[in-house]
Amino acid sequence: NNDIVLNLNPACKLADTSWIKPGKVFRSGDLKQDRVKAAIDFAAERGIRYVHMDAGWYGPEMKVSSDATTVSPDKDLDIPALCQYAESKGIGLMVYVNQRALVQQLDTLLPLYKKWGLKGIKFGFVQIGNQRWSTWLHDAVRKCGEYGLMVDIHDEYRPTGFSRTYPNLMTQEGIRGNEEMPDATHNTVLPYTRFLAGAADYTLCYFNGRVKNTKAHQLAMAAVYYSPLQFMFWYDRPEFYKGEEELEFWKAIPSVWDDSRALDGEIGEYIVQARRSGNDWFVGAMTNTEARTVTLTTDFLEPGKKYMLHLYEDDDKLNTRTKVRSTHKKIKAGDKLTLKLKASGGAALHFIPLK
């Protein structure tokens, strides 16, 4: 609902935007042919649209001598073959490229990456702020659009609404996300501050042991935090998943929305965010480092309709490794729900209309 910043920018300059497809992304930190294939298989099974090959595939990213037109000699990656394998599974492949290589090689990289079959690039360690680098960055996004490549700008770049003009700029970091493992108070500030500027690539973690918050808190992020390219399972590997039922929420949830409504909250204390895709509603509730009880009135649902609610909440009494309780029940629009959020916790809700 926040389009003021977008509307300060010129209208879309891409004649064809049909190739720009938002979706969830899984990062493959294991840069081996078989491991990237395993990541592709995992993405296909878990409703994830893209697999991202992270830093190191073309050599040490911080070295100016690293050549992003070729795979590092110590890697067995065949990127065109991986793109074809991904395509056969309905998955797109993306790559990370540090700005050191982008500055030197961009005009060579773009036709090559298009030929390989890549769908997008994550720009790494960009420089920001002054006129020279802002101009370079926007020109780079424009050139990517001309070659049918989506862009995710990482590090300190913050959105200025340029994605209205070149919507292949899908998202950007400019946020203290899960690479920094912030606490729940920080996470409940972000919806009221950073996200007012636009989409943010927080890189949602789940299984990683350094996360300071509960699993239900992490689940809820997929509904609370907006990013058309939504990176999920950051630092995780396919084998970490053991069939946890609550992760059906992440499988079902999209990354773009038909309607968004902030239902309740206070900055730095808690947030309850509802989002609709088609006829389904997804709700994320997150609290800070204090436990609290939140009453949710479901008057955002279509009046007179009944829904199946899939509810995922923290429960320390469960003898499971994630300690998330799954509850499934029928409700009608307007019913009240009581969510008991533990400290640094949350809840995730998926409403599916019943026929």
GROMACS .gro file of C-alpha atoms in nm:
model
  355
    1ASN     CA    1   0.000   0.000   0.000
    2ASN     CA    2   0.305   0.228   0.003
    3ASP     CA    3   0.351   0.361  -0.350
    4ILE     CA    4   0.459   0.720  -0.282
    5VAL     CA    5   0.831   0.652  -0.332
    6LEU     CA    6   0.761   0.439  -0.641
    7ASN     CA    7   0.550   0.713  -0.798
    8LEU     CA    8   0.834   0.964  -0.772
    9ASN     CA    9   1.007   0.759  -1.043
   10PRO     CA   10   0.932   0.744  -1.418
   11ALA     CA   11   0.694   0.477  -1.546
   12CYS     CA   12   0.823   0.139  -1.662
   13LYS     CA   13   1.065   0.160  -1.953
   14LEU     CA   14   1.070  -0.212  -2.036
   15ALA     CA   15   0.846  -0.295  -2.331
   16ASP     CA   16   0.809  -0.658  -2.222
   17THR     CA   17   0.792  -0.754  -1.855
   18SER     CA   18   0.642  -1.102  -1.898
   19TRP     CA   19   0.978  -1.266  -1.813
   20ILE     CA   20   0.995  -1.096  -1.473
   21LYS     CA   21   0.867  -1.360  -1.235
   22PRO     CA   22   0.881  -1.318  -0.856
   23GLY     CA   23   0.932  -1.619  -0.633
   24LYS     CA   24   1.108  -1.779  -0.341
   25VAL     CA   25   1.480  -1.852  -0.363
   26PHE     CA   26   1.704  -2.120  -0.212
   27ARG     CA   27   2.075  -2.044  -0.176
   28SER     CA   28   2.323  -2.314  -0.270
   29GLY     CA   29   2.640  -2.248  -0.075
   30ASP     CA   30   2.777  -2.588  -0.183
   31LEU     CA   31   2.930  -2.505  -0.520
   32LYS     CA   32   2.952  -2.854  -0.665
   33GLN     CA   33   2.752  -2.989  -0.958
   34ASP     CA   34   2.576  -3.260  -0.758
   35ARG     CA   35   2.504  -3.029  -0.464
   36VAL     CA   36   2.351  -2.761  -0.686
   37LYS     CA   37   2.136  -3.033  -0.844
   38ALA     CA   38   2.028  -3.141  -0.496
   39ALA     CA   39   1.936  -2.780  -0.422
   40ILE     CA   40   1.732  -2.768  -0.743
   41ASP     CA   41   1.550  -3.089  -0.645
   42PHE     CA   42   1.480  -2.945  -0.299
   43ALA     CA   43   1.348  -2.622  -0.446
   44ALA     CA   44   1.115  -2.810  -0.681
   45GLU     CA   45   0.979  -3.019  -0.393
   46ARG     CA   46   0.934  -2.725  -0.155
   47GLY     CA   47   0.757  -2.479  -0.387
   48ILE     CA   48   1.065  -2.260  -0.437
   49ARG     CA   49   1.109  -2.098  -0.778
   50TYR     CA   50   1.481  -2.022  -0.792
   51VAL     CA   51   1.817  -2.157  -0.682
   52HIS     CA   52   2.097  -1.910  -0.622
   53MET     CA   53   2.466  -2.001  -0.656
   54ASP     CA   54   2.649  -1.788  -0.403
   55ALA     CA   55   2.992  -1.626  -0.391
   56GLY     CA   56   3.297  -1.825  -0.496
   57TRP     CA   57   3.172  -2.000  -0.809
   58TYR     CA   58   3.404  -1.796  -1.034
   59GLY     CA   59   3.686  -1.755  -0.781
   60PRO     CA   60   3.759  -1.532  -0.479
   61GLU     CA   61   3.501  -1.256  -0.513
   62MET     CA   62   3.718  -0.985  -0.357
   63LYS     CA   63   4.000  -1.030  -0.608
   64VAL     CA   64   3.993  -0.800  -0.909
   65SER     CA   65   4.157  -1.080  -1.107
   66SER     CA   66   3.862  -1.320  -1.058
   67ASP     CA   67   3.689  -1.374  -1.392
   68ALA     CA   68   3.309  -1.397  -1.372
   69THR     CA   69   3.284  -1.529  -1.729
   70THR     CA   70   3.421  -1.867  -1.626
   71VAL     CA   71   3.390  -2.119  -1.346
   72SER     CA   72   3.675  -2.138  -1.097
   73PRO     CA   73   3.919  -2.420  -1.183
   74ASP     CA   74   3.859  -2.587  -0.846
   75LYS     CA   75   3.483  -2.620  -0.917
   76ASP     CA   76   3.318  -2.885  -1.134
   77LEU     CA   77   3.023  -2.663  -1.225
   78ASP     CA   78   2.868  -2.677  -1.571
   79ILE     CA   79   2.633  -2.380  -1.550
   80PRO     CA   80   2.454  -2.422  -1.888
   81ALA     CA   81   2.386  -2.788  -1.796
   82LEU     CA   82   2.260  -2.681  -1.451
   83CYS     CA   83   2.032  -2.423  -1.613
   84GLN     CA   84   1.887  -2.694  -1.837
   85TYR     CA   85   1.841  -2.931  -1.541
   86ALA     CA   86   1.675  -2.654  -1.340
   87GLU     CA   87   1.446  -2.568  -1.633
   88SER     CA   88   1.335  -2.932  -1.653
   89LYS     CA   89   1.221  -2.902  -1.290
   90GLY     CA   90   1.050  -2.566  -1.336
   91ILE     CA   91   1.330  -2.388  -1.149
   92GLY     CA   92   1.538  -2.086  -1.250
   93LEU     CA   93   1.909  -2.050  -1.169
   94MET     CA   94   2.067  -1.727  -1.043
   95VAL     CA   95   2.426  -1.632  -0.959
   96TYR     CA   96   2.610  -1.395  -0.728
   97VAL     CA   97   2.864  -1.154  -0.876
   98ASN     CA   98   3.072  -0.908  -0.675
   99GLN     CA   99   3.083  -0.548  -0.797
  100ARG     CA  100   3.456  -0.582  -0.867
  101ALA     CA  101   3.371  -0.817  -1.153
  102LEU     CA  102   3.055  -0.630  -1.253
  103VAL     CA  103   3.243  -0.301  -1.301
  104GLN     CA  104   3.503  -0.465  -1.525
  105GLN     CA  105   3.292  -0.720  -1.712
  106LEU     CA  106   2.922  -0.628  -1.708
  107ASP     CA  107   2.885  -0.580  -2.084
  108THR     CA  108   3.051  -0.918  -2.143
  109LEU     CA  109   2.869  -1.099  -1.864
  110LEU     CA  110   2.513  -1.012  -1.962
  111PRO     CA  111   2.499  -1.173  -2.310
  112LEU     CA  112   2.695  -1.471  -2.175
  113TYR     CA  113   2.460  -1.524  -1.878
  114LYS     CA  114   2.158  -1.496  -2.105
  115LYS     CA  115   2.313  -1.759  -2.333
  116TRP     CA  116   2.379  -1.989  -2.036
  117GLY     CA  117   2.013  -1.961  -1.935
  118LEU     CA  118   2.049  -1.774  -1.605
  119LYS     CA  119   1.748  -1.583  -1.472
  120GLY     CA  120   1.912  -1.326  -1.251
  121ILE     CA  121   2.214  -1.179  -1.074
  122LYS     CA  122   2.270  -1.082  -0.714
  123PHE     CA  123   2.500  -0.780  -0.707
  124GLY     CA  124   2.748  -0.805  -0.420
  125PHE     CA  125   2.932  -0.538  -0.217
  126VAL     CA  126   2.805  -0.246  -0.422
  127GLN     CA  127   2.917   0.109  -0.351
  128ILE     CA  128   2.640   0.356  -0.281
  129GLY     CA  129   2.556   0.716  -0.201
  130ASN     CA  130   2.745   0.936  -0.442
  131GLN     CA  131   2.642   1.033  -0.791
  132ARG     CA  132   2.899   0.820  -0.970
  133TRP     CA  133   2.802   0.491  -0.811
  134SER     CA  134   2.429   0.559  -0.805
  135THR     CA  135   2.445   0.626  -1.179
  136TRP     CA  136   2.654   0.315  -1.240
  137LEU     CA  137   2.414   0.100  -1.036
  138HIS     CA  138   2.103   0.220  -1.216
  139ASP     CA  139   2.271   0.178  -1.553
  140ALA     CA  140   2.365  -0.178  -1.455
  141VAL     CA  141   2.004  -0.260  -1.362
  142ARG     CA  142   1.886  -0.111  -1.692
  143LYS     CA  143   2.136  -0.320  -1.889
  144CYS     CA  144   2.026  -0.634  -1.704
  145GLY     CA  145   1.669  -0.556  -1.805
  146GLU     CA  146   1.773  -0.538  -2.169
  147TYR     CA  147   1.910  -0.894  -2.139
  148GLY     CA  148   1.614  -1.036  -1.948
  149LEU     CA  149   1.795  -1.070  -1.616
  150MET     CA  150   1.644  -0.995  -1.276
  151VAL     CA  151   1.852  -0.818  -1.011
  152ASP     CA  152   1.890  -0.838  -0.634
  153ILE     CA  153   2.125  -0.569  -0.501
  154HIS     CA  154   2.300  -0.669  -0.182
  155ASP     CA  155   2.473  -0.481   0.096
  156GLU     CA  156   2.397  -0.116   0.174
  157TYR     CA  157   2.176  -0.008  -0.119
  158ARG     CA  158   1.829   0.101  -0.011
  159PRO     CA  159   1.527   0.126  -0.243
  160THR     CA  160   1.443   0.460  -0.402
  161GLY     CA  161   1.153   0.341  -0.617
  162PHE     CA  162   1.374   0.277  -0.922
  163SER     CA  163   1.202  -0.062  -0.956
  164ARG     CA  164   0.898   0.119  -1.098
  165THR     CA  165   1.106   0.222  -1.399
  166TYR     CA  166   1.299  -0.105  -1.423
  167PRO     CA  167   1.092  -0.372  -1.245
  168ASN     CA  168   1.363  -0.633  -1.305
  169LEU     CA  169   1.513  -0.478  -0.991
  170MET     CA  170   1.326  -0.723  -0.772
  171THR     CA  171   1.465  -0.654  -0.426
  172GLN     CA  172   1.763  -0.529  -0.233
  173GLU     CA  173   1.928  -0.583   0.102
  174GLY     CA  174   1.996  -0.253   0.280
  175ILE     CA  175   1.880  -0.423   0.598
  176ARG     CA  176   2.024  -0.592   0.904
  177GLY     CA  177   1.891  -0.936   0.823
  178ASN     CA  178   1.960  -1.295   0.915
  179GLU     CA  179   2.324  -1.280   0.806
  180GLU     CA  180   2.367  -1.070   1.123
  181MET     CA  181   2.128  -1.277   1.340
  182PRO     CA  182   1.944  -0.982   1.503
  183ASP     CA  183   1.711  -1.023   1.799
  184ALA     CA  184   1.332  -1.011   1.798
  185THR     CA  185   1.311  -0.647   1.904
  186HIS     CA  186   1.507  -0.546   1.595
  187ASN     CA  187   1.280  -0.763   1.383
  188THR     CA  188   0.968  -0.591   1.517
  189VAL     CA  189   1.110  -0.247   1.434
  190LEU     CA  190   1.172  -0.327   1.066
  191PRO     CA  191   0.808  -0.341   0.944
  192TYR     CA  192   0.757   0.017   1.062
  193THR     CA  193   1.087   0.158   0.934
  194ARG     CA  194   1.300  -0.006   0.665
  195PHE     CA  195   1.006  -0.176   0.492
  196LEU     CA  196   0.834   0.159   0.438
  197ALA     CA  197   1.102   0.231   0.176
  198GLY     CA  198   1.035  -0.089  -0.019
  199ALA     CA  199   1.119  -0.456  -0.051
  200ALA     CA  200   1.406  -0.594   0.156
  201ASP     CA  201   1.605  -0.913   0.116
  202TYR     CA  202   1.633  -1.024   0.480
  203THR     CA  203   1.750  -1.379   0.387
  204LEU     CA  204   1.521  -1.580   0.615
  205CYS     CA  205   1.693  -1.852   0.818
  206TYR     CA  206   1.524  -2.156   0.966
  207PHE     CA  207   1.743  -2.440   1.095
  208ASN     CA  208   2.062  -2.245   1.164
  209GLY     CA  209   2.156  -2.262   1.531
  210ARG     CA  210   2.270  -1.899   1.556
  211VAL     CA  211   1.917  -1.762   1.514
  212LYS     CA  212   1.812  -1.581   1.832
  213ASN     CA  213   1.437  -1.627   1.782
  214THR     CA  214   1.188  -1.912   1.778
  215LYS     CA  215   1.099  -2.118   1.475
  216ALA     CA  216   0.744  -1.975   1.464
  217HIS     CA  217   0.896  -1.625   1.467
  218GLN     CA  218   1.104  -1.722   1.163
  219LEU     CA  219   0.803  -1.880   0.990
  220ALA     CA  220   0.598  -1.562   1.033
  221MET     CA  221   0.864  -1.353   0.856
  222ALA     CA  222   0.752  -1.487   0.519
  223ALA     CA  223   0.419  -1.309   0.566
  224VAL     CA  224   0.547  -1.002   0.751
  225TYR     CA  225   0.852  -0.917   0.539
  226TYR     CA  226   0.800  -0.822   0.174
  227SER     CA  227   1.047  -0.923  -0.097
  228PRO     CA  228   0.944  -1.037  -0.448
  229LEU     CA  229   1.258  -1.252  -0.444
  230GLN     CA  230   1.226  -1.403  -0.096
  231PHE     CA  231   1.536  -1.596   0.009
  232MET     CA  232   1.441  -1.879   0.244
  233PHE     CA  233   1.636  -2.144   0.439
  234TRP     CA  234   1.942  -1.917   0.442
  235TYR     CA  235   2.256  -2.112   0.549
  236ASP     CA  236   2.053  -2.436   0.533
  237ARG     CA  237   2.107  -2.743   0.318
  238PRO     CA  238   1.842  -2.970   0.164
  239GLU     CA  239   1.923  -3.252   0.404
  240PHE     CA  240   1.843  -3.034   0.707
  241TYR     CA  241   1.472  -3.065   0.626
  242LYS     CA  242   1.317  -3.373   0.791
  243GLY     CA  243   0.953  -3.334   0.692
  244GLU     CA  244   0.859  -3.074   0.954
  245GLU     CA  245   0.485  -3.009   0.912
  246GLU     CA  246   0.502  -2.637   0.986
  247LEU     CA  247   0.719  -2.581   0.680
  248GLU     CA  248   0.408  -2.636   0.468
  249PHE     CA  249   0.350  -2.267   0.547
  250TRP     CA  250   0.667  -2.170   0.363
  251LYS     CA  251   0.581  -2.408   0.079
  252ALA     CA  252   0.237  -2.256   0.029
  253ILE     CA  253   0.320  -1.889   0.074
  254PRO     CA  254   0.393  -1.673  -0.233
  255SER     CA  255   0.627  -1.373  -0.243
  256VAL     CA  256   0.392  -1.113  -0.394
  257TRP     CA  257   0.039  -1.016  -0.296
  258ASP     CA  258  -0.303  -0.900  -0.409
  259ASP     CA  259  -0.377  -0.727  -0.078
  260SER     CA  260  -0.181  -0.640   0.236
  261ARG     CA  261  -0.317  -0.523   0.570
  262ALA     CA  262  -0.133  -0.443   0.891
  263LEU     CA  263  -0.375  -0.569   1.157
  264ASP     CA  264  -0.208  -0.478   1.484
  265GLY     CA  265   0.122  -0.385   1.643
  266GLU     CA  266   0.352  -0.133   1.805
  267ILE     CA  267   0.694  -0.035   1.677
  268GLY     CA  268   0.964  -0.247   1.839
  269GLU     CA  269   0.703  -0.451   2.031
  270TYR     CA  270   0.499  -0.666   1.795
  271ILE     CA  271   0.348  -0.686   1.448
  272VAL     CA  272   0.051  -0.874   1.301
  273GLN     CA  273   0.047  -0.859   0.921
  274ALA     CA  274  -0.212  -1.013   0.688
  275ARG     CA  275  -0.159  -1.069   0.317
  276ARG     CA  276  -0.385  -1.215   0.048
  277SER     CA  277  -0.297  -1.412  -0.263
  278GLY     CA  278  -0.602  -1.508  -0.465
  279ASN     CA  279  -0.857  -1.628  -0.209
  280ASP     CA  280  -0.600  -1.743   0.049
  281TRP     CA  281  -0.486  -1.527   0.339
  282PHE     CA  282  -0.152  -1.558   0.516
  283VAL     CA  283  -0.088  -1.393   0.853
  284GLY     CA  284   0.237  -1.350   1.039
  285ALA     CA  285   0.258  -1.244   1.404
  286MET     CA  286   0.594  -1.160   1.563
  287THR     CA  287   0.672  -1.029   1.910
  288ASN     CA  288   0.988  -0.876   2.054
  289THR     CA  289   1.185  -1.030   2.342
  290GLU     CA  290   0.876  -1.015   2.564
  291ALA     CA  291   0.597  -1.272   2.565
  292ARG     CA  292   0.249  -1.138   2.490
  293THR     CA  293  -0.105  -1.244   2.407
  294VAL     CA  294  -0.259  -1.102   2.090
  295THR     CA  295  -0.627  -1.117   2.000
  296LEU     CA  296  -0.680  -1.144   1.627
  297THR     CA  297  -1.019  -1.060   1.477
  298THR     CA  298  -1.055  -1.220   1.135
  299ASP     CA  299  -1.273  -0.946   0.985
  300PHE     CA  300  -1.028  -0.918   0.695
  301LEU     CA  301  -1.168  -1.248   0.564
  302GLU     CA  302  -1.461  -1.246   0.319
  303PRO     CA  303  -1.786  -1.204   0.516
  304GLY     CA  304  -2.007  -1.510   0.534
  305LYS     CA  305  -1.731  -1.747   0.425
  306LYS     CA  306  -1.585  -2.039   0.613
  307TYR     CA  307  -1.216  -2.120   0.609
  308MET     CA  308  -0.977  -2.396   0.702
  309LEU     CA  309  -0.712  -2.246   0.927
  310HIS     CA  310  -0.362  -2.393   0.942
  311LEU     CA  311  -0.205  -2.244   1.255
  312TYR     CA  312   0.161  -2.283   1.351
  313GLU     CA  313   0.271  -2.178   1.702
  314ASP     CA  314   0.566  -2.229   1.934
  315ASP     CA  315   0.516  -2.504   2.192
  316ASP     CA  316   0.810  -2.591   2.418
  317LYS     CA  317   0.623  -2.897   2.546
  318LEU     CA  318   0.656  -3.074   2.214
  319ASN     CA  319   0.923  -3.342   2.187
  320THR     CA  320   1.037  -3.227   1.842
  321ARG     CA  321   1.348  -3.046   1.728
  322THR     CA  322   1.160  -2.736   1.604
  323LYS     CA  323   0.892  -2.727   1.877
  324VAL     CA  324   0.623  -2.585   1.652
  325ARG     CA  325   0.265  -2.705   1.705
  326SER     CA  326   0.044  -2.740   1.398
  327THR     CA  327  -0.332  -2.694   1.445
  328HIS     CA  328  -0.595  -2.730   1.173
  329LYS     CA  329  -0.951  -2.613   1.232
  330LYS     CA  330  -1.253  -2.463   1.058
  331ILE     CA  331  -1.342  -2.102   1.132
  332LYS     CA  332  -1.572  -1.838   0.983
  333ALA     CA  333  -1.491  -1.481   0.889
  334GLY     CA  334  -1.504  -1.253   1.191
  335ASP     CA  335  -1.409  -1.518   1.448
  336LYS     CA  336  -1.159  -1.410   1.711
  337LEU     CA  337  -0.836  -1.598   1.767
  338THR     CA  338  -0.608  -1.574   2.069
  339LEU     CA  339  -0.238  -1.603   1.994
  340LYS     CA  340  -0.007  -1.662   2.287
  341LEU     CA  341   0.334  -1.553   2.164
  342LYS     CA  342   0.635  -1.660   2.368
  343ALA     CA  343   0.929  -1.423   2.411
  344SER     CA  344   1.111  -1.379   2.077
  345GLY     CA  345   0.833  -1.588   1.927
  346GLY     CA  346   0.555  -1.568   1.677
  347ALA     CA  347   0.276  -1.745   1.494
  348ALA     CA  348   0.199  -1.819   1.129
  349LEU     CA  349  -0.155  -1.864   0.995
  350HIS     CA  350  -0.285  -1.979   0.656
  351PHE     CA  351  -0.658  -1.935   0.580
  352ILE     CA  352  -0.796  -2.145   0.294
  353PRO     CA  353  -1.162  -2.085   0.187
  354LEU     CA  354  -1.389  -2.386   0.210
  355LYS     CA  355  -1.627  -2.468  -0.072
   0.00000   0.00000   0.00000
